PDB file of C-alpha atoms in Angstrom:
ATOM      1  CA  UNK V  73     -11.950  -0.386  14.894  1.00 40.00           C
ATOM      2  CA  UNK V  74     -11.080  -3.792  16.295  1.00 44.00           C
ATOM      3  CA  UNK V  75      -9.674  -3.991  20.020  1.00 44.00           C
ATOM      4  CA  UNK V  76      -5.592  -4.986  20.521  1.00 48.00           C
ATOM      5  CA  UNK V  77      -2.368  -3.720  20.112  1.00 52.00           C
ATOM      6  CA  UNK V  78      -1.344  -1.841  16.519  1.00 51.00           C
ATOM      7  CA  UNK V  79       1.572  -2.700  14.581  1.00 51.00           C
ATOM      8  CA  UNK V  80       2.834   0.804  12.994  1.00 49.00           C
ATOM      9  CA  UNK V  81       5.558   0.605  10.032  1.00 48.00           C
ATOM     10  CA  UNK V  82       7.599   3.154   8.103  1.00 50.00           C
ATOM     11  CA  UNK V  83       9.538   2.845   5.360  1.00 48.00           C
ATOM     12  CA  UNK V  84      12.658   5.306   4.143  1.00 45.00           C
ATOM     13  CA  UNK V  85      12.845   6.981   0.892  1.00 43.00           C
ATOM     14  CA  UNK V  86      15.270   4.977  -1.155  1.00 43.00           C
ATOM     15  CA  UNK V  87      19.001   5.746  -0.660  1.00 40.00           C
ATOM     16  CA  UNK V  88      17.808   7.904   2.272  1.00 38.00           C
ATOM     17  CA  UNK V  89      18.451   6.747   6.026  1.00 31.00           C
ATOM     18  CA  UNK V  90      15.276   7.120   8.612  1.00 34.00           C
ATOM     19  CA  UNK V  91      16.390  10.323   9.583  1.00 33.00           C
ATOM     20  CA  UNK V  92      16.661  12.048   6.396  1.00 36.00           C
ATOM     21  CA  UNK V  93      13.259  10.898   5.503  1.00 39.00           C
ATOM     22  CA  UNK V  94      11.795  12.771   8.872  1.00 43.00           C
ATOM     23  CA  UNK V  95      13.546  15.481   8.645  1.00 43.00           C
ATOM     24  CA  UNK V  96      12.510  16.557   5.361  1.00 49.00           C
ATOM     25  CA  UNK V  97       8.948  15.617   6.080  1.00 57.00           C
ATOM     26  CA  UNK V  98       8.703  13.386   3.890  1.00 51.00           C
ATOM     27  CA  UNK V  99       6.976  10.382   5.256  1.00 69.00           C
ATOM     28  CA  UNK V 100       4.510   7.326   4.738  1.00 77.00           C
ATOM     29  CA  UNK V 101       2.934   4.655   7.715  1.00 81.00           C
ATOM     30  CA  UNK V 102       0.013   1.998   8.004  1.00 83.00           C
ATOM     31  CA  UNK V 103      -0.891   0.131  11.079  1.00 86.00           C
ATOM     32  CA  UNK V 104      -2.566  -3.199  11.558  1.00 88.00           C
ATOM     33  CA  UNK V 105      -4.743  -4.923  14.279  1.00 88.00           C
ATOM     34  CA  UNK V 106      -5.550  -8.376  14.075  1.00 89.00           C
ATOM     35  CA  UNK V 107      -6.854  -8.759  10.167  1.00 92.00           C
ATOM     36  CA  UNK V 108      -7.602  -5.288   9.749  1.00 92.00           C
ATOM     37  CA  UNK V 109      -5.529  -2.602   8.008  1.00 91.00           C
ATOM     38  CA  UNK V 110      -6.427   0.429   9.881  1.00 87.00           C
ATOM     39  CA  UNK V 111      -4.193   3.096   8.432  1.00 82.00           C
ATOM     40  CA  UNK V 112      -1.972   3.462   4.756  1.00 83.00           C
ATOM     41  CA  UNK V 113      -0.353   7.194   5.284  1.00 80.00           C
ATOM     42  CA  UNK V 114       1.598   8.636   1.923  1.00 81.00           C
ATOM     43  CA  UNK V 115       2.344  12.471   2.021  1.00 80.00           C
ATOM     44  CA  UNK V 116       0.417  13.620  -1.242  1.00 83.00           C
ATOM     45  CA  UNK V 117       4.448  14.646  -2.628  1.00 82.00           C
ATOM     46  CA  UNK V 118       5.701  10.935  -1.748  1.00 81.00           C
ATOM     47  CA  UNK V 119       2.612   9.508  -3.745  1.00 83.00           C
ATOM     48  CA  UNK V 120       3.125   7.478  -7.128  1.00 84.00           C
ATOM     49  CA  UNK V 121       7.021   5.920  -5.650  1.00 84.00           C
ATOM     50  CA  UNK V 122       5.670   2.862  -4.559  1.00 84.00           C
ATOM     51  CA  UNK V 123       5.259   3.472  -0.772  1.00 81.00           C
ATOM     52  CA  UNK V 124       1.937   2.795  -0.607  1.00 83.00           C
ATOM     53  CA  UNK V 125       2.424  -0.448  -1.857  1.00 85.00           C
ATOM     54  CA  UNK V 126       5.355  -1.090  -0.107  1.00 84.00           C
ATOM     55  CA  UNK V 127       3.364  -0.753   3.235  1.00 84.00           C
ATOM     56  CA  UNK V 128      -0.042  -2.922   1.922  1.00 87.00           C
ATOM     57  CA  UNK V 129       2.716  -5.682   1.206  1.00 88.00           C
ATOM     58  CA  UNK V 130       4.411  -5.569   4.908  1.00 86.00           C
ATOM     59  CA  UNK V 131       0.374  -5.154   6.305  1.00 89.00           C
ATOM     60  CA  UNK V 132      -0.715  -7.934   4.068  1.00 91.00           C
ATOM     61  CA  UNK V 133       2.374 -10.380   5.027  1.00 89.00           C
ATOM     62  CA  UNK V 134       1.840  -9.713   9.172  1.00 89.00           C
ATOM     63  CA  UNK V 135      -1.911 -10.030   8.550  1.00 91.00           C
ATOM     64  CA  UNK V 136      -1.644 -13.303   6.415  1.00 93.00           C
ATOM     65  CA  UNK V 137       0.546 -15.220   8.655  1.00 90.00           C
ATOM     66  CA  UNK V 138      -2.108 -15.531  10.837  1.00 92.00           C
ATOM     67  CA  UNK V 139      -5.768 -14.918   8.808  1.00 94.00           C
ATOM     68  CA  UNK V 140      -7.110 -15.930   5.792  1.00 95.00           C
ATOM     69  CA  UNK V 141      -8.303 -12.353   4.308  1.00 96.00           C
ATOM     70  CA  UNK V 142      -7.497  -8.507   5.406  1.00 96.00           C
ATOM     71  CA  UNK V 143     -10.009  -6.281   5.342  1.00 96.00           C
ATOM     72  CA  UNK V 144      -9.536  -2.337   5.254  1.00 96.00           C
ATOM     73  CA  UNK V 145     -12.409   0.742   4.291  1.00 95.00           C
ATOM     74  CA  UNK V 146     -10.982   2.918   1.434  1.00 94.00           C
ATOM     75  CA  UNK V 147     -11.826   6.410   0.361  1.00 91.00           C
ATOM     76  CA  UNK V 148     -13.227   6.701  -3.039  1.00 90.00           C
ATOM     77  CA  UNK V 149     -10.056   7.697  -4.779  1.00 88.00           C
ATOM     78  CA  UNK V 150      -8.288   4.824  -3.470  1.00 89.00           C
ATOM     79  CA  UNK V 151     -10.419   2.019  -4.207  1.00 93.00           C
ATOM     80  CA  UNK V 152      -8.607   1.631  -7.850  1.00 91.00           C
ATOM     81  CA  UNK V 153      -5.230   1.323  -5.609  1.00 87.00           C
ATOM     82  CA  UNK V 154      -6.366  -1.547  -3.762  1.00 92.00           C
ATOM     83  CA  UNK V 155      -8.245  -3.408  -6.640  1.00 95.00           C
ATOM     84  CA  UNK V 156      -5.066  -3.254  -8.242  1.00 92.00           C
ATOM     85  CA  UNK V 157      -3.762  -5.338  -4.975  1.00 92.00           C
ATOM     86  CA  UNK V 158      -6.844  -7.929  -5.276  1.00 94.00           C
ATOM     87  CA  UNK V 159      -9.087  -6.449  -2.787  1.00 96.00           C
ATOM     88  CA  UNK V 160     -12.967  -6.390  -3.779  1.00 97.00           C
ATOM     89  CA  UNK V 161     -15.440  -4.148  -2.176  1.00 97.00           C
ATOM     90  CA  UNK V 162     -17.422  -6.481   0.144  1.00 97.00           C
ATOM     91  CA  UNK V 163     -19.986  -3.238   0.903  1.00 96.00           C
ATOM     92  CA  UNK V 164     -20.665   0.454   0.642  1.00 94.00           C
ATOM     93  CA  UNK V 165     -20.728   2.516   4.034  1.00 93.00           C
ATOM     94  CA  UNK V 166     -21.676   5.898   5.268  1.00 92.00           C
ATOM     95  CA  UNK V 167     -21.149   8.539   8.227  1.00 90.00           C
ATOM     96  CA  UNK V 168     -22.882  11.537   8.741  1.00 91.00           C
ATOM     97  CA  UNK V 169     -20.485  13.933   9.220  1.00 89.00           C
ATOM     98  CA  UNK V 170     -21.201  18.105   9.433  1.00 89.00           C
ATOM     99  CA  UNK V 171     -24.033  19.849   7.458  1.00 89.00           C
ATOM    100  CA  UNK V 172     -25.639  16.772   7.006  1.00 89.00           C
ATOM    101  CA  UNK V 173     -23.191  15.915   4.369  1.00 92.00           C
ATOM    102  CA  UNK V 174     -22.488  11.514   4.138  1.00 91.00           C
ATOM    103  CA  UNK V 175     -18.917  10.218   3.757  1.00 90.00           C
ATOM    104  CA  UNK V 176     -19.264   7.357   1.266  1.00 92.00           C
ATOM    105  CA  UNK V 177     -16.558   4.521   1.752  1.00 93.00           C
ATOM    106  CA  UNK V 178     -16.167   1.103   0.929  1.00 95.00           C
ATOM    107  CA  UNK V 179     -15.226  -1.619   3.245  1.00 96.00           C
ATOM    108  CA  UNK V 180     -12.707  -3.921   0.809  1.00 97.00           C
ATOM    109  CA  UNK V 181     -11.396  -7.522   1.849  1.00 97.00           C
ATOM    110  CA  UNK V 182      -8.862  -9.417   0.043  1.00 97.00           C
ATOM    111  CA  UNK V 183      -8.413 -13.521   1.089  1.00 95.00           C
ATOM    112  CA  UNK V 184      -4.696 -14.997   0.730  1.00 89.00           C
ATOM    113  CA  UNK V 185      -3.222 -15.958  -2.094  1.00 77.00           C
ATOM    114  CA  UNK V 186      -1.933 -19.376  -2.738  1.00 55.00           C
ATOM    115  CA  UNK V 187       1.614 -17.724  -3.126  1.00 50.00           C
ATOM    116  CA  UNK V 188       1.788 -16.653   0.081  1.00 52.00           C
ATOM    117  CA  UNK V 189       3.188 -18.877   3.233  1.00 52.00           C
ATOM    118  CA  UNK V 190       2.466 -19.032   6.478  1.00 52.00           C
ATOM    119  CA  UNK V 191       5.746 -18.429   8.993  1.00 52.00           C
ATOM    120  CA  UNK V 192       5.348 -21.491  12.272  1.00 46.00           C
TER     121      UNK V 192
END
């Protein structure tokens, strides 16, 4: 993880005000630092309503108005999310993590788009 501070966004359900979103639990959140997306958060009964996507595009813009490229690590299952988004795997990692077992991830960058504009 890089150093500095984190920039944490949530988004409400549609027609639904902050509140009502917490209080039923239903919730989704990513955080940033410098050109790094760190965390994308969708409760597994929130997932497929565009919230995921709705927080890679806030990430992305904040990122982009300063860098060229973000880059994240993605699970295995959500690789096919961000492809969809124009990342490409840049390389395969692994941890060790209990038993011996290896968690296999891929660390994913995806470089700004000519569409996008930087904000002076």
């Amino acid at each position: 993880m890089r150093p500095g501070p984190q920039k944490r966004l949530r988004f409400p359900a549609p027609e639904r005000s902050n509140y009502e979103l917490h209080k039923s639990g239903q919730r989704a959140d990513g955080s940033c630092t410098e050109d790094h997306i760190n965390r994308v958060f969708v409760r597994p009964d929130c997932q497929g309503k565009g919230y995921g996507s709705g927080i890679l595009a806030q990430l992305e813009q904040e990122i982009f108005k300063t860098y060229n490229a973000v880059y994240l690590e993605s699970s295995l299952p959500a690789v096919g999310l961000y492809e969809k988004r124009g990342y490409q795997t840049v390389r395969h990692e692994g941890i060790e993590v209990e038993n011996g077992a290896v968690l296999v991830y891929e660390i994913m960058r995806k470089e700004i788009s000519e569409k996008v504009t930087r904000s002076e």
